[in-house]
XYZ file of C-alpha atoms in Angstrom:
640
model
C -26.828 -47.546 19.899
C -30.232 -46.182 18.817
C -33.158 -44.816 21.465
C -36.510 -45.931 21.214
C -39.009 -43.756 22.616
C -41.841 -46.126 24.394
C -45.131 -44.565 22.731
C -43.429 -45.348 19.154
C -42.219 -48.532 20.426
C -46.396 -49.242 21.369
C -47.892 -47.777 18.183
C -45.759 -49.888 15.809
C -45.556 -53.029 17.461
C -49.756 -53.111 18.539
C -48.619 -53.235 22.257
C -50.170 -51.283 25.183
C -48.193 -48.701 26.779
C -49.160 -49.492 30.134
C -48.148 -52.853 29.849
C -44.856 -51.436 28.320
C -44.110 -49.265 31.108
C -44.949 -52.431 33.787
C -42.467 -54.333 31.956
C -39.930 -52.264 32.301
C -40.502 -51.525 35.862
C -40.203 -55.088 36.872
C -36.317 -54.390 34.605
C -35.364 -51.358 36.521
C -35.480 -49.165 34.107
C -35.729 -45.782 35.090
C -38.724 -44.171 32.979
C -41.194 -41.406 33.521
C -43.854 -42.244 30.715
C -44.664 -42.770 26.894
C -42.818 -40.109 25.839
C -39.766 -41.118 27.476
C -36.621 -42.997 25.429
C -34.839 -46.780 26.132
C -32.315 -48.586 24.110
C -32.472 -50.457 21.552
C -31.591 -54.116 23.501
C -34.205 -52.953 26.707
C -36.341 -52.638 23.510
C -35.661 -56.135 21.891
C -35.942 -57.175 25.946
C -39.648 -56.060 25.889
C -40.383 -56.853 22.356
C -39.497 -60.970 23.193
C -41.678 -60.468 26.671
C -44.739 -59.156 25.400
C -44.830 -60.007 21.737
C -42.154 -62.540 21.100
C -41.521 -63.224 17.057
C -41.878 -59.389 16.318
C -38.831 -57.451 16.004
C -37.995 -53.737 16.880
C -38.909 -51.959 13.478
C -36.238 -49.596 11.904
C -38.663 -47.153 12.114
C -38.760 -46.190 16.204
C -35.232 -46.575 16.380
C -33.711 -42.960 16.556
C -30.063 -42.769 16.059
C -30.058 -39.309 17.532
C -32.351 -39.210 20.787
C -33.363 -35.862 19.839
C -35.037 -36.226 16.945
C -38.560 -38.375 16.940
C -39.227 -40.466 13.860
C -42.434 -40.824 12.577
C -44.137 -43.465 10.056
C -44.692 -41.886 6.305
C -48.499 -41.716 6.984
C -47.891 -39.712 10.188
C -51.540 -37.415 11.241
C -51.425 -34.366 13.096
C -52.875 -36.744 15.791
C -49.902 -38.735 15.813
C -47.892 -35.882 16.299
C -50.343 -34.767 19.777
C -49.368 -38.305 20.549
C -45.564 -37.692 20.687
C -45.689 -34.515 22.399
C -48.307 -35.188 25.149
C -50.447 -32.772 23.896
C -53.889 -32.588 23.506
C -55.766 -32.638 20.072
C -57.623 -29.831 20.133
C -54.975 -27.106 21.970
C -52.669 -27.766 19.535
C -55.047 -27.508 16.370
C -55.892 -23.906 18.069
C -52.183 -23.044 18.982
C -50.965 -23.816 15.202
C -54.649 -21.520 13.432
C -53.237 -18.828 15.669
C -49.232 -18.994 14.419
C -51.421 -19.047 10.405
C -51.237 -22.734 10.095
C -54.169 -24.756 9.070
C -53.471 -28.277 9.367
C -56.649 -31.119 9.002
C -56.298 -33.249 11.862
C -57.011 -36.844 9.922
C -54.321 -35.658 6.632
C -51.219 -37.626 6.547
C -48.651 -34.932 6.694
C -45.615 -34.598 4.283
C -42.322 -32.844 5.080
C -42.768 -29.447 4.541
C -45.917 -30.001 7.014
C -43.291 -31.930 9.415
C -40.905 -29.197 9.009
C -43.079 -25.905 9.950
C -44.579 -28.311 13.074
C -40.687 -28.576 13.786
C -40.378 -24.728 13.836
C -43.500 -23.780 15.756
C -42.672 -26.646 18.410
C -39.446 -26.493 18.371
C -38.782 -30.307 18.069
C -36.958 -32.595 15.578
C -39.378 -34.759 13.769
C -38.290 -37.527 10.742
C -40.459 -39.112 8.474
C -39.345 -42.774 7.983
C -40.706 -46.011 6.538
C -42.261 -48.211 8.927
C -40.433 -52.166 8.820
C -43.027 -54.115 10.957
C -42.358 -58.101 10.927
C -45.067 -60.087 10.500
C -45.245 -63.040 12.349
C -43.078 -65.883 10.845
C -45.598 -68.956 11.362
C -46.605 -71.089 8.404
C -49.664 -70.813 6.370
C -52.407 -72.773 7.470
C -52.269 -74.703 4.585
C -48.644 -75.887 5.085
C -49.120 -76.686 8.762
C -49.415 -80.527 7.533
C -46.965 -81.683 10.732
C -48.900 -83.042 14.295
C -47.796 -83.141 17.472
C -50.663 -85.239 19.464
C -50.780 -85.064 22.999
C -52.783 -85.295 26.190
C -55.217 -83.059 26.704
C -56.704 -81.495 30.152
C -60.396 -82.134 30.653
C -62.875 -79.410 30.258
C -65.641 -79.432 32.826
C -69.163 -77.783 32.869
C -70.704 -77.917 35.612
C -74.556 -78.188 35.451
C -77.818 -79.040 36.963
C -81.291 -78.521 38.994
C -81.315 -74.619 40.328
C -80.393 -74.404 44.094
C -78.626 -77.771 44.399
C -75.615 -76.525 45.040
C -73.452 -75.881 42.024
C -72.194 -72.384 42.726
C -70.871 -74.166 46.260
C -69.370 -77.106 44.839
C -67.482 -74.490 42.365
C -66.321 -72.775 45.457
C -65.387 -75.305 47.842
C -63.469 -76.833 44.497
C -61.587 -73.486 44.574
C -61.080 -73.773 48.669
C -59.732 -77.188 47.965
C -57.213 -76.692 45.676
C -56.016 -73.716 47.437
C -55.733 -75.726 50.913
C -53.785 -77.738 48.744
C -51.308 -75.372 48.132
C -52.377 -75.414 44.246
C -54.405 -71.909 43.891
C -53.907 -72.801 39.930
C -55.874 -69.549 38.151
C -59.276 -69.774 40.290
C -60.994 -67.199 40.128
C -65.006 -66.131 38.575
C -63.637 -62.827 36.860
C -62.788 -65.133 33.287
C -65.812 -67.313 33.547
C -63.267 -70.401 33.453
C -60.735 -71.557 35.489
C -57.753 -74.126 35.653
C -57.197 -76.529 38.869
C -54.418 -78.461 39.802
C -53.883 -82.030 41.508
C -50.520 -82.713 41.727
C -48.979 -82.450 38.259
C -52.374 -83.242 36.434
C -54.880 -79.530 35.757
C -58.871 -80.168 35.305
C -60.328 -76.889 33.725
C -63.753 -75.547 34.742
C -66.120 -73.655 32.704
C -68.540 -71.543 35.084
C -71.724 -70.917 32.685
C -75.009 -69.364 33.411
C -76.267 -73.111 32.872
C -77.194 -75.311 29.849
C -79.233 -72.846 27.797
C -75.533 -71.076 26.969
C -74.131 -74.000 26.503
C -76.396 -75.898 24.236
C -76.112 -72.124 22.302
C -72.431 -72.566 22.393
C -72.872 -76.296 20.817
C -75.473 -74.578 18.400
C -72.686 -72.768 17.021
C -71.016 -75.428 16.134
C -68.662 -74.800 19.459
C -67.964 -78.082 21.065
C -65.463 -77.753 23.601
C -66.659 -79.507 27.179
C -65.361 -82.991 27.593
C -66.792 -83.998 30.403
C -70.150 -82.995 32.235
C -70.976 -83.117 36.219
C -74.856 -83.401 36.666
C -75.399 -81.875 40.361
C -78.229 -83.439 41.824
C -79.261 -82.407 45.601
C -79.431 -85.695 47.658
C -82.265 -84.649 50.117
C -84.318 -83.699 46.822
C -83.590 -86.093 44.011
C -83.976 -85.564 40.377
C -86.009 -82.099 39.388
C -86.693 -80.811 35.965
C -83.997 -78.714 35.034
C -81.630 -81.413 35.944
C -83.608 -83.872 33.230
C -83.573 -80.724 31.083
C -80.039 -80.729 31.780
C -79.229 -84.255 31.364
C -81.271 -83.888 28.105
C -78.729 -81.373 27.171
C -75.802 -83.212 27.540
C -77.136 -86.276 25.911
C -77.766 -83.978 22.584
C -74.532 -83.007 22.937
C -72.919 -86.580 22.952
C -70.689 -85.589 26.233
C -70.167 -87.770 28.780
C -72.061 -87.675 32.354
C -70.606 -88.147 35.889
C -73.720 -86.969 38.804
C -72.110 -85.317 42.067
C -74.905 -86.414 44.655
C -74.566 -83.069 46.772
C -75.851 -82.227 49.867
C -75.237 -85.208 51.588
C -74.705 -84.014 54.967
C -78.535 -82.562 55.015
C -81.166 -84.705 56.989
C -83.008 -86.425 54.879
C -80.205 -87.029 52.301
C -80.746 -90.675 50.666
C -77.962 -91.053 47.800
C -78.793 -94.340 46.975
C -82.742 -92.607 46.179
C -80.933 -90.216 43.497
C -79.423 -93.159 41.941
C -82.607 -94.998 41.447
C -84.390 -91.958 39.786
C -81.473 -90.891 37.110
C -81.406 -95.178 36.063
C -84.368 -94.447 34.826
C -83.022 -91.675 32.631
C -79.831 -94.359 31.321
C -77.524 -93.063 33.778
C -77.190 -96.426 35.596
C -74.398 -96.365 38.403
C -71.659 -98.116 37.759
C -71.418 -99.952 41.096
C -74.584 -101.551 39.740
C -73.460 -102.539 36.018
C -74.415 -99.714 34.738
C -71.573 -96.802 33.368
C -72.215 -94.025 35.018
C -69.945 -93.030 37.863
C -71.629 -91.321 41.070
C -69.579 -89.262 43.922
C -71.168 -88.183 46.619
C -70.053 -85.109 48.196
C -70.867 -82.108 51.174
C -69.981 -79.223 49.239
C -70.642 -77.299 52.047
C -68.131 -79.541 54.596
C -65.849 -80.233 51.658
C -66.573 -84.205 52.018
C -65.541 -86.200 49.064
C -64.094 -83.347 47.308
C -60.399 -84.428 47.264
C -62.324 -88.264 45.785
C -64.195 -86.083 42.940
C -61.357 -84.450 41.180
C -59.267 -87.595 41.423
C -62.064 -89.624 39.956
C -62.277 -86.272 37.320
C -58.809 -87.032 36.500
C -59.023 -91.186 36.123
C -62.419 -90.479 34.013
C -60.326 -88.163 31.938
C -57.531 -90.997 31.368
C -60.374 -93.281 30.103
C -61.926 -91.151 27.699
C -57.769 -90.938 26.552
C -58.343 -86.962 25.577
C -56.028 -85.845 22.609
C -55.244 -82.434 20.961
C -52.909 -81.474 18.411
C -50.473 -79.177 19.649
C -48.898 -78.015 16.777
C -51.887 -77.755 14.719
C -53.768 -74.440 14.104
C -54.456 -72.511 17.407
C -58.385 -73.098 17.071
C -60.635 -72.272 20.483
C -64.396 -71.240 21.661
C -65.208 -67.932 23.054
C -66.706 -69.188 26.866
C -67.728 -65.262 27.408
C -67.149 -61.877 26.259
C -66.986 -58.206 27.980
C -66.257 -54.690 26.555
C -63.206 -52.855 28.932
C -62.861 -49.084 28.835
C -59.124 -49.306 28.602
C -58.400 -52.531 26.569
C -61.271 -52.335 24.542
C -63.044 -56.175 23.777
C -61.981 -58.876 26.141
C -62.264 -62.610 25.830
C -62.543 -65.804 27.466
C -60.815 -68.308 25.332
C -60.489 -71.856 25.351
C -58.039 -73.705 23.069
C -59.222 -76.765 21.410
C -55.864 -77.348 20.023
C -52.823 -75.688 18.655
C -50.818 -72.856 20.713
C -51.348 -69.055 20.301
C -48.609 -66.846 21.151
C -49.168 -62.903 21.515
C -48.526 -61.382 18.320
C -50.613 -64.152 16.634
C -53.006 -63.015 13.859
C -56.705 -64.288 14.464
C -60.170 -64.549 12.816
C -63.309 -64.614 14.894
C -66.834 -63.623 13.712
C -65.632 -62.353 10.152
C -63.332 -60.207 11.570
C -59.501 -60.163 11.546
C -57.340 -59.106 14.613
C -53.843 -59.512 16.280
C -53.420 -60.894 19.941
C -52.330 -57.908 21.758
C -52.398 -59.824 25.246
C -53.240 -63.066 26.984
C -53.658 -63.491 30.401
C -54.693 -66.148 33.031
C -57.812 -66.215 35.624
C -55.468 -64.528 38.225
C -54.465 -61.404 35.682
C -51.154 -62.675 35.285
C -49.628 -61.709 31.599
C -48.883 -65.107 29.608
C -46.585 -65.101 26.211
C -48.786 -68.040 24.776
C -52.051 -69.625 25.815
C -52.169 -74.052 25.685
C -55.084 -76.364 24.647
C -58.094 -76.577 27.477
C -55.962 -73.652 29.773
C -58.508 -70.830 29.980
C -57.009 -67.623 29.007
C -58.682 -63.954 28.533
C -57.080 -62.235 24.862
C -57.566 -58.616 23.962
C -56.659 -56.760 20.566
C -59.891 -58.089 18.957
C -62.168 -55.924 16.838
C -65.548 -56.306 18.392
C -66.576 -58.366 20.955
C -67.612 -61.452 19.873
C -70.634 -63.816 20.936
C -70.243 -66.760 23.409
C -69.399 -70.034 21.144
C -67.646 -68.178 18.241
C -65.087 -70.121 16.945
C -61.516 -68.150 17.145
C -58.610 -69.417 14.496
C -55.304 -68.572 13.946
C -54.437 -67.763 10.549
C -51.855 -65.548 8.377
C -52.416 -62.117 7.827
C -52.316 -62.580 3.805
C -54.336 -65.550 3.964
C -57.003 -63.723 6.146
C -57.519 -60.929 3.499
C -58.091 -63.468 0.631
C -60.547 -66.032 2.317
C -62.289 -64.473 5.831
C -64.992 -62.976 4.183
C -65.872 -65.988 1.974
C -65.320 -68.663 5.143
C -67.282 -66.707 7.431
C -70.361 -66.214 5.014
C -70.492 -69.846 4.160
C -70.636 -70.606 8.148
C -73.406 -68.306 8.359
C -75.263 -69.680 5.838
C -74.967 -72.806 6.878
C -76.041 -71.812 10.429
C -78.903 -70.125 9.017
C -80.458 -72.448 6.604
C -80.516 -75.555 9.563
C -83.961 -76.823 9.185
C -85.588 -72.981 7.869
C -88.857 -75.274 6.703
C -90.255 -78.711 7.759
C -89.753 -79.617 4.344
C -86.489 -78.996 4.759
C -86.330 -80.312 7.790
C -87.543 -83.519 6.585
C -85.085 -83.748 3.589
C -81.860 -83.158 5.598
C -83.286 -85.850 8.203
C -84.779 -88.816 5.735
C -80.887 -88.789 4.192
C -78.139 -88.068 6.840
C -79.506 -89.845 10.862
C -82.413 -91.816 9.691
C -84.414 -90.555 12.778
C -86.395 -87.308 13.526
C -85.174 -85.759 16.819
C -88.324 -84.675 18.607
C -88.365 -82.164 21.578
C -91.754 -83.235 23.629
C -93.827 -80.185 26.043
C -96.883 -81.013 27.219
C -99.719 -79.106 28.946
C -99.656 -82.383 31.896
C -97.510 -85.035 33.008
C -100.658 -87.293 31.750
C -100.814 -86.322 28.446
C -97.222 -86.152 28.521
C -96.539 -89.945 29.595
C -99.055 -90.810 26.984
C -98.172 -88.454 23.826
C -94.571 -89.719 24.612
C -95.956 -93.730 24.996
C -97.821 -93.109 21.750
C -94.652 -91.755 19.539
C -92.826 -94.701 20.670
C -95.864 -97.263 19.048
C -95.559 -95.136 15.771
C -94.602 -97.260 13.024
C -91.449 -96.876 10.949
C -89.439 -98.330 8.429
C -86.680 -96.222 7.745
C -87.125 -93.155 9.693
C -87.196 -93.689 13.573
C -88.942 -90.957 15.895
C -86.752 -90.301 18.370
C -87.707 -88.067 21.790
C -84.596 -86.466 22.911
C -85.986 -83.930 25.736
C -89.789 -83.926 27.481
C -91.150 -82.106 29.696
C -94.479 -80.297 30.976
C -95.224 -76.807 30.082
C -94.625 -73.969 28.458
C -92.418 -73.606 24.808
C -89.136 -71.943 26.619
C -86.060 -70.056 24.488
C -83.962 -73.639 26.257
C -86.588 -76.222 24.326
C -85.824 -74.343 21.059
C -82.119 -73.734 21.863
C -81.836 -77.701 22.276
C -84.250 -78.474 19.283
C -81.935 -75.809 16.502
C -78.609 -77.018 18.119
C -80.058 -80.700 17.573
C -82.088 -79.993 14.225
C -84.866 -81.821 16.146
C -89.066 -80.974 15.540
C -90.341 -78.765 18.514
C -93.771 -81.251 19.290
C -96.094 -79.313 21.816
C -99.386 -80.937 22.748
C -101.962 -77.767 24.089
C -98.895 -75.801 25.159
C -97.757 -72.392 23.576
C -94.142 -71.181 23.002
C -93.945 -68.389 25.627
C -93.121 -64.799 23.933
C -88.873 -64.963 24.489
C -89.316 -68.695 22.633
C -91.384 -67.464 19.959
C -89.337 -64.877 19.144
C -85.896 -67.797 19.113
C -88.134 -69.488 16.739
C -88.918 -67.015 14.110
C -85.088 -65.415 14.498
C -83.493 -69.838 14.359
C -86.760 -70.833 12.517
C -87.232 -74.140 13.815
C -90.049 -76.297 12.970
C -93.215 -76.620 15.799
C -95.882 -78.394 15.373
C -98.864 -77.883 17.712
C -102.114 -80.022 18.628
C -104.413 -80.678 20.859
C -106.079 -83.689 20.247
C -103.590 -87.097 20.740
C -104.767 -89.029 17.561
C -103.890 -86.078 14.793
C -100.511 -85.570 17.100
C -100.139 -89.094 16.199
C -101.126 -88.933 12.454
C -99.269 -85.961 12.219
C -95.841 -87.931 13.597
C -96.715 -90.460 10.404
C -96.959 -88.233 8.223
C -93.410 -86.798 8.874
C -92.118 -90.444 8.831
C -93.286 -90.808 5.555
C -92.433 -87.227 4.326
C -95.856 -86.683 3.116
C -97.334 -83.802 5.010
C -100.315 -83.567 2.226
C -102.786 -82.240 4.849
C -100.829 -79.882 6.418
C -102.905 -76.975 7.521
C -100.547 -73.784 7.941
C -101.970 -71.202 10.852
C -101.115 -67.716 11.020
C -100.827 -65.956 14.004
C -102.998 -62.856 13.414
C -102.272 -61.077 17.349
C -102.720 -61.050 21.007
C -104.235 -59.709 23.920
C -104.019 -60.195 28.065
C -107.296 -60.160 29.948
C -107.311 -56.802 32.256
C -110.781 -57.385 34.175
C -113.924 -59.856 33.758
C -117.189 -58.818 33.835
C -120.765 -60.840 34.281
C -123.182 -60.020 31.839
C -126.749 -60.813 32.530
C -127.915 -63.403 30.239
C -124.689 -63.074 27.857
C -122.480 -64.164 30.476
C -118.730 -63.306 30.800
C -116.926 -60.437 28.786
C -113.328 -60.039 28.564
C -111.714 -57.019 29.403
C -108.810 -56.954 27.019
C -105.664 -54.925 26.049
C -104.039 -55.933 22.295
C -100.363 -56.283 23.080
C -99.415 -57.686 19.929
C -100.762 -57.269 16.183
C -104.618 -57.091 16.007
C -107.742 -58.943 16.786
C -109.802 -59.693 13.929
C -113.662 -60.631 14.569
C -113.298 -63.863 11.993
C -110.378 -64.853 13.822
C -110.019 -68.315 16.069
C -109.097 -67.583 19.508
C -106.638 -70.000 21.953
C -107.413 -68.781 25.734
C -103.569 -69.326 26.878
C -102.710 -69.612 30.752
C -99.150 -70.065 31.908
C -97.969 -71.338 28.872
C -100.981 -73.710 28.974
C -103.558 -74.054 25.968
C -106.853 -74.187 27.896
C -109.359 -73.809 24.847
C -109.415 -72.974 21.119
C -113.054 -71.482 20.161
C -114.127 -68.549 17.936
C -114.922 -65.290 18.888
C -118.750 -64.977 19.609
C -118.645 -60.796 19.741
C -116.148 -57.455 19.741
C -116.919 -54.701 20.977
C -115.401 -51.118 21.497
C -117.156 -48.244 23.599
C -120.605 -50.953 22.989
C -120.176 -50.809 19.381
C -119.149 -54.007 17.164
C -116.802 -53.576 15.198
C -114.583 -56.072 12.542
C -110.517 -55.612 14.216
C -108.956 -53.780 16.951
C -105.113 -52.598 16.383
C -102.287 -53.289 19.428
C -102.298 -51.173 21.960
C -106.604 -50.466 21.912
C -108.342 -52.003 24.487
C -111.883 -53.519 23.850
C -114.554 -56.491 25.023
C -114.123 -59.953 23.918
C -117.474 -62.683 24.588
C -115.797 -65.983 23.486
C -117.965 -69.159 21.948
C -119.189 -71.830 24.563
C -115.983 -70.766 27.087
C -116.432 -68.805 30.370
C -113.429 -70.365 32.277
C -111.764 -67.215 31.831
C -110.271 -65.025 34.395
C -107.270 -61.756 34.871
C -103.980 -62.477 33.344
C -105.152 -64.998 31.047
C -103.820 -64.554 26.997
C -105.588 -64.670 24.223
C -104.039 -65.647 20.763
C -105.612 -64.894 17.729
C -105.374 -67.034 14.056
C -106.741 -67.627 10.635
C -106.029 -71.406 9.230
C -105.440 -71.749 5.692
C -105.267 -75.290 4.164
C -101.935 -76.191 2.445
């Protein structure tokens, strides 16, 4: 019976030695390292443990333990490998015995044979026989296997109300159950158990990365709990979140936390989110409600069982033997395993040794393993699972797919630019915008900020008066304040019209709109809003007038000049003021005044444009409400 020396064994088969040498610890085998030898059946033994459907290539199996075979294409570094030495040393060691050998040239055998001499070892060049993986084409997989399918949970809601606690005393819960089930926060996702049924949780940074995920194209949450404090009620971010989900077309169940607090009124929280369609069922409405003490762990035990019976209603399939197909939740680089992964199945199984394609690129599942660390041979629909062997690490809400290895040559490069395109080119132009809308929902999605709840109530009143025939308006998300990088998340992931009434995108947003290019429209007086919103009904958008955004600067200092009045102080922090230009005086996000600039100065001289960076004195037309900290924005019209 051949030996198999364990480095070989790693190198040829895309498996990590450590995880080699573990494996054979938990067998008993008695090994010092990677340059030590086992037999060929302990080699088939940890072939079918850690990469089952691979067999033992011809190629590590040495017939005489003495000798070390090498593949045909065999480097110098390879060689450093099998010896244990380093690199360098033993470039040096052979220049000094006369022999010049380039460190990335494949060697041939009269190269092997005077590295024999020198080292006095037995090497063999032989031809490497690596199995591929045996599974089916994607294009022949044509046979289903349909089953149930574990819910996937994302937890969301209002900041401080409690959904990092409900997490945890979830986790204390099922542990004091006796069901620890793969809880941990190191994967971002985690599995729990009640009884024989599993609920998965997804633990994101809240619903801007999700609604990124679902820009993607990355739907994988089945089921979302709105966590809404019950001594405080509805906030904005849990609308905003609410908002979120609704976009998403994923169903709502509202944990009414907190209620062990004085001043807790449940029946207060319900009232507020009917007025948002979430109407309890206990009162005819849909909506289930749980009220719980994440702190006490009250009602816990009542919420996952009511998780589970939700889960039975919605009937949640997947096709288990289809194409292993899942979402990246989160993504890390490790300094021994390289990329790392959160995955989520959406259906299919992947086994280690599976070829994959995620983000263009191709790659073979070296490992999977569960939220505890514990190694897994193949990862199940809606079971979170962290994979290594990928090529880069890939952004949260990529799509990973099993596919075969030929297959992935011939059509990655042409799949993943056609996604990209397609990702790109959602809604570039209103125009655009407007075509793709009049033809495929017969409504334009509109995401509503406002510089007051007033104006608000009554921009949002007005839109739903609008006329229509064909096209509907439609206001998916409102809310008062600044444009934020979450508004423009929702509006590209819902090809919806960002509608801002004397608000400004704030500078994180602006820059999401020019990278996702969605459409904003911006006004500040209700009736052209209004006109503005019929125009897009009808498509028209003949008297669109098309602003560019010429620079900015921040107010440093004010200063009262006699009978001038006030001068801004000003730094330009972005492009250039221009003395021709129209200037909006911007204040939290707010829109307080658009006027024109009355004079520009620079060391008491007037001058015609000041670069970024240069400070200078700004006296703006009929507007004196000015003070430090305040923004001014700087733009030219131009009549389209």
């Amino acid at each position: 019976m051949g030996k198999v020396r364990i480095y070989q064994l790693a190198k040829e088969c895309n498996l990590d030695v450590k995880e080699i040498l573990k494996v054979l610890s938990g067998l008993g085998a008695n090994v010092s390292g990677s340059l030590s030898s086992i037999d060929e059946d302990t080699a088939h033994i940890v072939i079918e443990l850690l990469s089952p459907k691979i067999e033992v290539p011809s190629s590590v199996i040495n017939e005489e333990p003495n000798i070390i075979n090498l593949p045909n294409s065999a480097t110098l570094k390879d060689i450093a490998i099998a010896v244990n030495k380093n690199l360098t040393e033993l470039m040096t060691d052979f220049l000094k015995k006369g022999l010049a050998i380039n460190a990335g040239k494949a060697l041939n055998q009269v190269d092997i044979k005077k590295i024999s001499e020198l080292l006095n070892i037995r090497f063999a060049l032989v031809q490497p026989e690596v199995t591929i993986p045996t599974k089916p084409k994607a294009q022949e997989r044509q046979e289903k296997q349909i089953i149930s399918k574990i819910p996937v949970v994302t937890v969301m809601g209002h900041v401080d109300h409690g959904k990092t606690t409900l997490l945890d005393a979830i986790r204390h819960t099922a542990v004091a159950n006796g069901e620890i089930g793969g809880i941990t926060q190191r994967i971002g996702a985690y599995e729990v158990k009640i009884g024989d049924r599993s609920i998965t949780f997804i633990d994101t940074p809240g619903h801007e990365a999700f609604t990124a995920m679902r820009a993607r194209g990355a739907k994988i949450t089945d089921l979302v709990l709105l966590v809404v404090a019950a001594d405080e009620g509805a906030q904005p971010q849990t609308i905003e979140a609410l908002n979120h989900a609704k976009a998403a077309n994923v169903p709502v169940m509202v944990v009414v936390n907190k209620i062990d607090k004085p001043g807790a009124d449940p029946q207060k929280v319900r009232q507020e989110l009917s007025k948002h369609d979430l109407m309890p069922d206990t009162w005819g409405g849909k909506t289930v409600y749980v009220d719980v003490s994440a702190k006490t762990g009250q009602n816990i035990n009542e919420l996952l069982d009511m998780i589970v019976t939700f889960s039975d209603i919605l009937e949640l399939k997947t096709d288990f033997k289809g194409i292993p197909t899942g979402v990246i939740i989160e993504s890390r680089l490790d300094k021994g395993k390289g990329p790392l992964a959160t995955l989520i199945l959406r259906e299919g199984v992947l086994v280690v040794g599976d070829y994959v394609h995620v983000e263009g690129k191709v790659a073979k599942i070296r490992s999977l393993t569960d939220s505890l660390g514990r190694p897994l041979k193949e990862a199940y629909p809606s079971k979170p699972v962290e994979v290594s062997g990928l090529e880069d690490v890939p952004t949260a809400g990529a799509i990973l797919s099993g596919i075969d290895i030929k297959e992935a040559k011939e059509t990655i490069d042409s799949r993943e630019k056609s996604f990209i395109t397609s990702a790109l080119n959602t809604a570039h132009t209103l125009s655009e915008f407007l075509r793709k809308k009049d033809f495929e929902s017969k409504t334009i999605d509109l995401v509503v900020k406002a510089d007051t709840h007033g104006s608000l109530e009554a921009l949002v009143q007005s839109i739903a008066k609008v006329p229509y025939t064909e096209v509907k308006p439609v206001v998916i998300h409102k809310d008062v304040g600044a444009i934020t990088g979450s508004d423009v998340n929702l509006a590209y992931a819902s090809k919806a019209l960002i509608f801002g009434f004397n608000v400004r995108p704030d500078t994180p947003a602006q820059h999401l709109i020019e990278e996702l290019k969605v459409p904003v429209r911006i006004h500040r007086i209700i009736y052209e809003a209004i006109d503005d919103i019929e125009e897009l009904l009808k498509g028209a958008l003949t008297k669109e007038e098309k602003e560019e955004i010429v620079g900015k600067a921040r107010i440093k200092a004010t200063f009262k000049v006699p009978k001038i009045g006030i001068v801004a102080g000003c730094v330009v922090i972005s492009g250039k003021v221009l003395r021709n230009s129209q200037a909006r005086i911007i204040r939290d996000g707010i829109v307080l005044r658009e006027t024109k600039i009355a004079s520009l100065k620079r060391f008491k001289e007037d001058i015609k444009e000041v670069p970024e960076g240069m400070e200078c004195g700004i006296r703006l037309e009929g507007y004196q409400e000015i003070r430090e900290g305040d923004e001014i924005e700087f733009f030219v019209k131009q009549s389209g």
